[in-house]
Amino acid sequence: MADLVLDYALLHSLAGSLRELKGKIQFDVDTGSRRSVVTSDGTVVDSGQVGNSTLYATLSAFFSACHTPFKDSMELLDELANTFDGIAKAYFDLDADIAGKVNLDRLRANISGWQADTAAYERYLDLKDREITFQYYDENGNLVSGSVPVWSGDPVPEPGDPPTSIDGTSPVGGNNTTAVLDDEGNVVSETTTVTSGDGLTYTETTEFTYRDTDGDGKIDVVDYTSTITHADGTEEKIEKTTNDDGSFVVTSTTDEGTTTSTVTPKADGGSHQVTVDHEGETTTTDIVVTGPDTGTKTVVGPDGTKVYHGNPTTGEWTLVTEESSEDDYVPFTTVTI
């Protein structure tokens, strides 16, 4: 099966062309759908100017018949343009979100490489002037001292400043991620901007906080606050906060309201999640690990219950049963998400 390719830049451009077309024909459509006989500049013509009552009646009937189709055509142009633009922006946002995550992972990998290079350089600075001294007897039986350098390899180059920016690749437009690091090289904030090349823009800024909850000197909790400006201009704020017991809460706030998910991880890799959306409806998701890389996921929401089998580690699930809120039972065997 061929991969589905959606050119959202083309859809966005097409939506703009439809709106441009509407603007160009708006006057003519309004003029031709007034239920009156008019000239090209919109002036109403009476029967005396036509000179023939039968012809005038025919023209009047024509203009009257055109009123509704012309008016409907303009509304349909609007609907079609909005549909194309909505699809374009939704898929662009999805790709932009993935691009930002890929960029951040690549940037963190570059930072890790820089940290390794810095450690190697600092080790080189520590050893390059050191020597190991020793004593030995020369050919005359005299006890003499000698030395050899501790560092015998090539000099290690200085790594320079840490990487704080990376450019991504995109079929259209471009994307870039910049980061601010703390003294340990952790990303404390990052901003990703993705453009489609024809006017679509997605921006995400995330601030990270790090905690060592067990005091072993290693970070084990990473929380964040993200502010996203979508292609349609709407703004979304996503915040993750971890509790002392290991559970965490993710809130997503938009113009429609706030959705809150509370996740309680289990020791075996499973979890219990309760999500309350902006309309107050609740969905629970339970993941149970049944063996190595196997488990079940049960989702109970306003529309009913869905049960999946799959891999809790990779997040690959196959829908096996679905029961609606009206207790209709439908079996599934091959739907994979």
C-alpha positions as a LaTeX table, in Angstrom:
\begin{tabular}{lrrr}
\hline
Residue & $x$ (\AA) & $y$ (\AA) & $z$ (\AA) \\
\hline
Met1 & 0.00 & 0.00 & 0.00 \\
Ala2 & 1.35 & 3.43 & $-0.96$ \\
Asp3 & 2.05 & 5.99 & 1.76 \\
Leu4 & $-0.49$ & 8.80 & 2.06 \\
Val5 & 1.12 & 12.15 & 1.27 \\
Leu6 & $-0.81$ & 15.31 & 2.13 \\
Asp7 & 0.51 & 18.58 & 0.71 \\
Tyr8 & $-0.87$ & 20.99 & 3.30 \\
Ala9 & 1.01 & 23.88 & 1.71 \\
Leu10 & $-0.93$ & 23.25 & $-1.50$ \\
Leu11 & $-4.23$ & 23.01 & 0.39 \\
His12 & $-3.48$ & 26.28 & 2.20 \\
Ser13 & $-2.60$ & 27.94 & $-1.09$ \\
Leu14 & $-5.76$ & 26.58 & $-2.70$ \\
Ala15 & $-7.86$ & 27.98 & 0.16 \\
Gly16 & $-6.27$ & 31.38 & $-0.41$ \\
Ser17 & $-6.99$ & 31.14 & $-4.15$ \\
Leu18 & $-10.64$ & 30.35 & $-3.47$ \\
Arg19 & $-10.94$ & 33.37 & $-1.20$ \\
Glu20 & $-9.20$ & 35.51 & $-3.81$ \\
Leu21 & $-11.63$ & 34.23 & $-6.44$ \\
Lys22 & $-14.56$ & 35.12 & $-4.21$ \\
Gly23 & $-13.22$ & 38.65 & $-3.81$ \\
Lys24 & $-12.86$ & 39.06 & $-7.56$ \\
Ile25 & $-16.37$ & 37.89 & $-8.41$ \\
Gln26 & $-18.18$ & 39.22 & $-5.36$ \\
Phe27 & $-19.45$ & 42.37 & $-7.10$ \\
Asp28 & $-20.57$ & 40.52 & $-10.22$ \\
Val29 & $-22.37$ & 37.85 & $-8.20$ \\
Asp30 & $-24.08$ & 40.45 & $-6.01$ \\
Thr31 & $-25.04$ & 42.40 & $-9.09$ \\
Gly32 & $-26.37$ & 39.37 & $-10.95$ \\
Ser33 & $-28.41$ & 38.03 & $-8.06$ \\
Arg34 & $-30.52$ & 41.05 & $-7.11$ \\
Arg35 & $-33.78$ & 39.74 & $-8.64$ \\
Ser36 & $-33.74$ & 42.84 & $-10.87$ \\
Val37 & $-32.50$ & 43.48 & $-14.39$ \\
Val38 & $-29.22$ & 45.40 & $-14.00$ \\
Thr39 & $-26.35$ & 46.68 & $-16.09$ \\
Ser40 & $-22.73$ & 45.62 & $-15.58$ \\
Asp41 & $-22.20$ & 48.45 & $-13.10$ \\
Gly42 & $-25.24$ & 47.45 & $-11.03$ \\
Thr43 & $-27.70$ & 50.08 & $-12.30$ \\
Val44 & $-31.31$ & 48.84 & $-12.26$ \\
Val45 & $-32.95$ & 48.76 & $-15.70$ \\
Asp46 & $-36.71$ & 49.27 & $-16.10$ \\
Ser47 & $-38.95$ & 47.89 & $-18.81$ \\
Gly48 & $-38.99$ & 51.18 & $-20.69$ \\
Gln49 & $-35.24$ & 51.05 & $-21.18$ \\
Val50 & $-35.47$ & 47.55 & $-22.58$ \\
Gly51 & $-38.28$ & 48.53 & $-24.92$ \\
Asn52 & $-39.89$ & 45.13 & $-25.09$ \\
Ser53 & $-42.09$ & 43.93 & $-22.26$ \\
Thr54 & $-41.73$ & 40.24 & $-23.20$ \\
Leu55 & $-37.93$ & 40.49 & $-23.29$ \\
Tyr56 & $-37.93$ & 42.41 & $-20.04$ \\
Ala57 & $-40.07$ & 39.72 & $-18.38$ \\
Thr58 & $-37.66$ & 37.04 & $-19.62$ \\
Leu59 & $-34.66$ & 38.96 & $-18.30$ \\
Ser60 & $-36.39$ & 39.51 & $-14.96$ \\
Ala61 & $-37.10$ & 35.79 & $-14.67$ \\
Phe62 & $-33.45$ & 35.03 & $-15.48$ \\
Phe63 & $-32.08$ & 37.39 & $-12.82$ \\
Ser64 & $-34.58$ & 36.11 & $-10.28$ \\
Ala65 & $-33.65$ & 32.48 & $-11.00$ \\
Cys66 & $-29.94$ & 33.31 & $-10.59$ \\
His67 & $-30.40$ & 34.85 & $-7.15$ \\
Thr68 & $-30.32$ & 31.67 & $-5.04$ \\
Pro69 & $-27.64$ & 29.71 & $-7.01$ \\
Phe70 & $-25.32$ & 32.74 & $-7.07$ \\
Lys71 & $-25.78$ & 33.34 & $-3.36$ \\
Asp72 & $-25.25$ & 29.63 & $-2.60$ \\
Ser73 & $-22.11$ & 29.54 & $-4.74$ \\
Met74 & $-20.48$ & 32.22 & $-2.61$ \\
Glu75 & $-21.33$ & 30.38 & 0.58 \\
Leu76 & $-19.96$ & 27.14 & $-0.88$ \\
Leu77 & $-16.72$ & 28.89 & $-1.84$ \\
Asp78 & $-16.37$ & 30.00 & 1.76 \\
Glu79 & $-17.08$ & 26.51 & 3.09 \\
Leu80 & $-14.66$ & 24.87 & 0.66 \\
Ala81 & $-11.90$ & 27.37 & 1.45 \\
Asn82 & $-12.42$ & 26.90 & 5.19 \\
Thr83 & $-12.38$ & 23.10 & 4.82 \\
Phe84 & $-9.14$ & 23.11 & 2.82 \\
Asp85 & $-7.53$ & 25.58 & 5.21 \\
Gly86 & $-8.66$ & 23.66 & 8.30 \\
Ile87 & $-7.22$ & 20.38 & 6.99 \\
Ala88 & $-3.99$ & 22.10 & 5.94 \\
Lys89 & $-3.48$ & 23.74 & 9.33 \\
Ala90 & $-4.37$ & 20.61 & 11.31 \\
Tyr91 & $-1.87$ & 18.42 & 9.44 \\
Phe92 & 0.74 & 21.18 & 9.43 \\
Asp93 & 0.43 & 21.48 & 13.23 \\
Leu94 & 0.87 & 17.71 & 13.56 \\
Asp95 & 4.00 & 17.67 & 11.38 \\
Ala96 & 5.36 & 20.76 & 13.11 \\
Asp97 & 4.93 & 19.17 & 16.55 \\
Ile98 & 6.81 & 16.06 & 15.38 \\
Ala99 & 9.52 & 18.20 & 13.78 \\
Gly100 & 10.01 & 20.11 & 17.03 \\
Lys101 & 10.38 & 16.91 & 19.06 \\
Val102 & 12.84 & 15.47 & 16.53 \\
Asn103 & 14.84 & 18.70 & 16.57 \\
Leu104 & 14.99 & 18.71 & 20.37 \\
Asp105 & 16.15 & 15.08 & 20.47 \\
Arg106 & 18.83 & 15.85 & 17.87 \\
Leu107 & 19.92 & 18.95 & 19.76 \\
Arg108 & 20.15 & 17.01 & 23.02 \\
Ala109 & 22.25 & 14.38 & 21.25 \\
Asn110 & 24.57 & 17.14 & 20.03 \\
Ile111 & 24.75 & 18.53 & 23.57 \\
Ser112 & 25.63 & 15.08 & 24.92 \\
Gly113 & 28.37 & 14.82 & 22.30 \\
Trp114 & 29.66 & 18.25 & 23.31 \\
Gln115 & 29.66 & 17.22 & 26.97 \\
Ala116 & 31.69 & 14.10 & 26.13 \\
Asp117 & 34.13 & 16.19 & 24.09 \\
Thr118 & 34.41 & 18.69 & 26.97 \\
Ala119 & 35.12 & 15.89 & 29.47 \\
Ala120 & 37.80 & 14.49 & 27.14 \\
Tyr121 & 39.37 & 17.92 & 26.73 \\
Glu122 & 39.39 & 18.55 & 30.49 \\
Arg123 & 40.98 & 15.15 & 31.00 \\
Tyr124 & 43.61 & 16.04 & 28.41 \\
Leu125 & 44.35 & 19.35 & 30.18 \\
Asp126 & 44.75 & 17.47 & 33.44 \\
Leu127 & 47.21 & 14.91 & 32.02 \\
Lys128 & 49.11 & 16.64 & 29.24 \\
Asp129 & 51.80 & 18.15 & 31.54 \\
Arg130 & 52.07 & 15.25 & 33.93 \\
Glu131 & 54.97 & 12.83 & 33.99 \\
Ile132 & 55.71 & 9.50 & 35.60 \\
Thr133 & 59.14 & 9.50 & 37.19 \\
Phe134 & 61.18 & 6.38 & 37.92 \\
Gln135 & 64.68 & 5.26 & 38.79 \\
Tyr136 & 66.92 & 2.76 & 37.07 \\
Tyr137 & 70.57 & 1.74 & 36.83 \\
Asp138 & 72.47 & 2.83 & 33.77 \\
Glu139 & 75.12 & 0.83 & 31.95 \\
Asn140 & 77.72 & 1.96 & 34.48 \\
Gly141 & 75.71 & 0.78 & 37.44 \\
Asn142 & 74.70 & 4.23 & 38.52 \\
Leu143 & 71.21 & 4.86 & 39.92 \\
Val144 & 69.59 & 7.55 & 37.77 \\
Ser145 & 66.11 & 9.04 & 37.42 \\
Gly146 & 63.95 & 9.13 & 34.31 \\
Ser147 & 60.43 & 10.17 & 33.30 \\
Val148 & 57.80 & 9.54 & 30.64 \\
Pro149 & 54.79 & 11.75 & 29.86 \\
Val150 & 51.39 & 10.52 & 31.03 \\
Trp151 & 49.73 & 11.76 & 27.81 \\
Ser152 & 51.25 & 10.25 & 24.71 \\
Gly153 & 48.52 & 10.77 & 22.15 \\
Asp154 & 47.60 & 13.69 & 19.91 \\
Pro155 & 46.33 & 16.91 & 21.54 \\
Val156 & 42.58 & 17.00 & 22.14 \\
Pro157 & 40.95 & 20.03 & 20.49 \\
Glu158 & 38.95 & 22.44 & 22.61 \\
Pro159 & 35.22 & 21.78 & 21.98 \\
Gly160 & 34.17 & 25.42 & 22.05 \\
Asp161 & 30.73 & 26.67 & 23.05 \\
Pro162 & 27.86 & 24.21 & 23.56 \\
Pro163 & 25.38 & 23.78 & 20.70 \\
Thr164 & 22.20 & 25.76 & 21.33 \\
Ser165 & 20.49 & 25.69 & 17.92 \\
Ile166 & 19.66 & 23.20 & 15.22 \\
Asp167 & 17.91 & 23.42 & 11.86 \\
Gly168 & 15.51 & 20.74 & 10.75 \\
Thr169 & 14.63 & 19.56 & 7.29 \\
Ser170 & 11.17 & 19.86 & 5.79 \\
Pro171 & 9.61 & 19.19 & 2.37 \\
Val172 & 8.44 & 22.81 & 2.34 \\
Gly173 & 9.52 & 25.80 & 4.39 \\
Gly174 & 11.88 & 25.14 & 7.27 \\
Asn175 & 12.15 & 24.68 & 11.00 \\
Asn176 & 14.57 & 25.66 & 13.71 \\
Thr177 & 14.98 & 24.89 & 17.40 \\
Thr178 & 16.99 & 27.03 & 19.81 \\
Ala179 & 17.72 & 26.21 & 23.44 \\
Val180 & 19.00 & 27.76 & 26.66 \\
Leu181 & 21.21 & 25.50 & 28.80 \\
Asp182 & 22.06 & 25.50 & 32.49 \\
Asp183 & 25.58 & 24.97 & 33.89 \\
Glu184 & 25.11 & 21.20 & 33.69 \\
Gly185 & 24.15 & 21.28 & 30.02 \\
Asn186 & 20.47 & 20.59 & 30.64 \\
Val187 & 17.96 & 22.30 & 28.35 \\
Val188 & 16.03 & 24.73 & 30.55 \\
Ser189 & 14.04 & 26.25 & 27.69 \\
Glu190 & 13.62 & 25.69 & 23.97 \\
Thr191 & 11.76 & 27.40 & 21.16 \\
Thr192 & 10.83 & 25.73 & 17.90 \\
Thr193 & 9.50 & 27.65 & 14.91 \\
Val194 & 8.21 & 25.84 & 11.83 \\
Thr195 & 7.12 & 27.56 & 8.62 \\
Ser196 & 5.47 & 26.03 & 5.57 \\
Gly197 & 6.90 & 28.50 & 3.08 \\
Asp198 & 3.50 & 29.92 & 2.14 \\
Gly199 & 2.35 & 31.59 & 5.32 \\
Leu200 & 1.70 & 28.81 & 7.83 \\
Thr201 & 3.63 & 29.17 & 11.08 \\
Tyr202 & 3.82 & 27.03 & 14.23 \\
Thr203 & 5.72 & 28.12 & 17.33 \\
Glu204 & 6.32 & 26.17 & 20.52 \\
Thr205 & 8.22 & 27.40 & 23.57 \\
Thr206 & 8.88 & 24.97 & 26.42 \\
Glu207 & 10.47 & 25.56 & 29.82 \\
Phe208 & 11.82 & 22.55 & 31.72 \\
Thr209 & 12.38 & 21.99 & 35.43 \\
Tyr210 & 14.56 & 19.16 & 36.76 \\
Arg211 & 14.42 & 17.43 & 40.13 \\
Asp212 & 16.41 & 14.80 & 41.98 \\
Thr213 & 13.75 & 13.27 & 44.22 \\
Asp214 & 15.80 & 10.49 & 45.82 \\
Gly215 & 18.96 & 12.50 & 46.48 \\
Asp216 & 21.30 & 10.29 & 44.47 \\
Gly217 & 22.60 & 13.21 & 42.43 \\
Lys218 & 20.78 & 12.14 & 39.28 \\
Ile219 & 17.74 & 13.81 & 37.72 \\
Asp220 & 14.70 & 11.55 & 37.86 \\
Val221 & 11.83 & 14.00 & 37.28 \\
Val222 & 11.47 & 16.40 & 34.37 \\
Asp223 & 8.45 & 18.72 & 34.33 \\
Tyr224 & 7.63 & 21.30 & 31.70 \\
Thr225 & 5.37 & 24.12 & 30.58 \\
Ser226 & 4.76 & 24.53 & 26.84 \\
Thr227 & 3.10 & 27.43 & 25.06 \\
Ile228 & 2.05 & 26.64 & 21.50 \\
Thr229 & 0.82 & 29.04 & 18.84 \\
His230 & $-0.93$ & 26.98 & 16.16 \\
Ala231 & $-1.16$ & 27.73 & 12.46 \\
Asp232 & $-4.67$ & 29.16 & 12.87 \\
Gly233 & $-3.41$ & 31.66 & 15.48 \\
Thr234 & $-4.95$ & 29.92 & 18.49 \\
Glu235 & $-2.80$ & 29.41 & 21.58 \\
Glu236 & $-2.49$ & 26.33 & 23.77 \\
Lys237 & $-0.67$ & 25.89 & 27.08 \\
Ile238 & 0.39 & 22.42 & 28.23 \\
Glu239 & 1.82 & 21.87 & 31.69 \\
Lys240 & 3.18 & 18.72 & 33.38 \\
Thr241 & 3.60 & 18.63 & 37.14 \\
Thr242 & 4.91 & 15.60 & 39.04 \\
Asn243 & 3.70 & 14.84 & 42.55 \\
Asp244 & 5.86 & 13.47 & 45.38 \\
Asp245 & 4.27 & 10.02 & 45.05 \\
Gly246 & 5.37 & 9.75 & 41.39 \\
Ser247 & 1.99 & 10.50 & 39.83 \\
Phe248 & 1.80 & 13.46 & 37.51 \\
Val249 & $-0.80$ & 15.83 & 36.10 \\
Val250 & $-0.88$ & 17.16 & 32.54 \\
Thr251 & $-3.17$ & 20.11 & 31.83 \\
Ser252 & $-3.98$ & 21.50 & 28.40 \\
Thr253 & $-5.62$ & 24.93 & 28.25 \\
Thr254 & $-7.14$ & 26.42 & 25.09 \\
Asp255 & $-9.88$ & 28.92 & 24.27 \\
Glu256 & $-12.37$ & 26.08 & 24.76 \\
Gly257 & $-11.29$ & 25.40 & 28.33 \\
Thr258 & $-8.95$ & 23.09 & 30.25 \\
Thr259 & $-8.42$ & 19.34 & 29.93 \\
Thr260 & $-6.69$ & 17.61 & 32.86 \\
Ser261 & $-5.09$ & 14.16 & 32.88 \\
Thr262 & $-3.86$ & 12.58 & 36.11 \\
Val263 & $-1.53$ & 9.62 & 35.55 \\
Thr264 & $-0.48$ & 7.18 & 38.26 \\
Pro265 & 2.35 & 4.88 & 37.07 \\
Lys266 & 2.63 & 1.34 & 38.40 \\
Ala267 & 5.84 & $-0.41$ & 39.39 \\
Asp268 & 5.53 & $-3.01$ & 36.62 \\
Gly269 & 5.23 & $-0.40$ & 33.86 \\
Gly270 & 1.47 & $-0.11$ & 33.81 \\
Ser271 & $-0.54$ & 2.98 & 34.68 \\
His272 & $-3.93$ & 4.39 & 35.64 \\
Gln273 & $-5.02$ & 7.62 & 33.95 \\
Val274 & $-8.07$ & 9.79 & 34.54 \\
Thr275 & $-8.80$ & 12.53 & 32.00 \\
Val276 & $-11.45$ & 15.22 & 32.46 \\
Asp277 & $-11.98$ & 17.26 & 29.30 \\
His278 & $-13.05$ & 20.89 & 28.98 \\
Glu279 & $-16.73$ & 19.82 & 28.91 \\
Gly280 & $-16.39$ & 17.90 & 32.18 \\
Glu281 & $-16.56$ & 14.41 & 30.65 \\
Thr282 & $-14.29$ & 11.76 & 32.18 \\
Thr283 & $-12.25$ & 9.05 & 30.47 \\
Thr284 & $-10.17$ & 6.45 & 32.33 \\
Thr285 & $-7.30$ & 4.52 & 30.76 \\
Asp286 & $-5.76$ & 1.49 & 32.48 \\
Ile287 & $-2.63$ & $-0.21$ & 31.15 \\
Val288 & $-1.86$ & $-3.65$ & 32.61 \\
Val289 & 1.43 & $-5.39$ & 31.84 \\
Thr290 & 0.84 & $-9.12$ & 31.30 \\
Gly291 & 4.32 & $-10.18$ & 30.22 \\
Pro292 & 7.52 & $-9.01$ & 28.54 \\
Asp293 & 6.48 & $-6.34$ & 26.00 \\
Thr294 & 2.83 & $-7.38$ & 26.24 \\
Gly295 & $-0.18$ & $-5.94$ & 27.97 \\
Thr296 & $-3.74$ & $-4.68$ & 27.73 \\
Lys297 & $-5.14$ & $-1.17$ & 27.62 \\
Thr298 & $-8.72$ & $-0.49$ & 28.64 \\
Val299 & $-10.28$ & 2.87 & 27.82 \\
Val300 & $-13.63$ & 3.74 & 29.39 \\
Gly301 & $-15.19$ & 7.00 & 28.23 \\
Pro302 & $-18.48$ & 8.71 & 27.45 \\
Asp303 & $-18.86$ & 6.69 & 24.23 \\
Gly304 & $-18.22$ & 3.29 & 25.81 \\
Thr305 & $-15.34$ & 0.90 & 26.45 \\
Lys306 & $-12.43$ & $-0.10$ & 24.21 \\
Val307 & $-9.95$ & $-2.85$ & 24.95 \\
Tyr308 & $-6.56$ & $-3.10$ & 23.26 \\
His309 & $-3.77$ & $-5.66$ & 23.26 \\
Gly310 & $-0.22$ & $-4.61$ & 22.52 \\
Asn311 & 3.15 & $-3.46$ & 23.76 \\
Pro312 & 3.16 & $-1.02$ & 26.71 \\
Thr313 & 6.83 & $-0.24$ & 26.11 \\
Thr314 & 6.48 & 0.95 & 22.51 \\
Gly315 & 2.86 & 2.15 & 22.75 \\
Glu316 & 1.71 & $-0.04$ & 19.86 \\
Trp317 & $-1.85$ & $-1.22$ & 20.47 \\
Thr318 & $-4.43$ & $-3.27$ & 18.53 \\
Leu319 & $-8.13$ & $-2.72$ & 19.20 \\
Val320 & $-9.74$ & $-6.08$ & 20.00 \\
Thr321 & $-13.16$ & $-5.21$ & 21.44 \\
Glu322 & $-15.39$ & $-2.17$ & 21.57 \\
Glu323 & $-18.58$ & $-1.76$ & 23.56 \\
Ser324 & $-20.59$ & 1.42 & 23.13 \\
Ser325 & $-22.34$ & 3.24 & 25.93 \\
Glu326 & $-25.60$ & 1.69 & 24.63 \\
Asp327 & $-24.10$ & $-1.77$ & 25.33 \\
Asp328 & $-23.68$ & $-2.65$ & 21.65 \\
Tyr329 & $-20.80$ & $-5.11$ & 21.37 \\
Val330 & $-18.57$ & $-5.00$ & 18.30 \\
Pro331 & $-15.47$ & $-7.25$ & 17.93 \\
Phe332 & $-12.27$ & $-6.00$ & 16.27 \\
Thr333 & $-9.17$ & $-7.93$ & 15.37 \\
Thr334 & $-6.92$ & $-5.90$ & 13.04 \\
Val335 & $-7.19$ & $-2.21$ & 13.89 \\
Thr336 & $-3.74$ & $-1.07$ & 15.02 \\
Ile337 & $-2.85$ & 2.33 & 16.51 \\
\hline
\end{tabular}
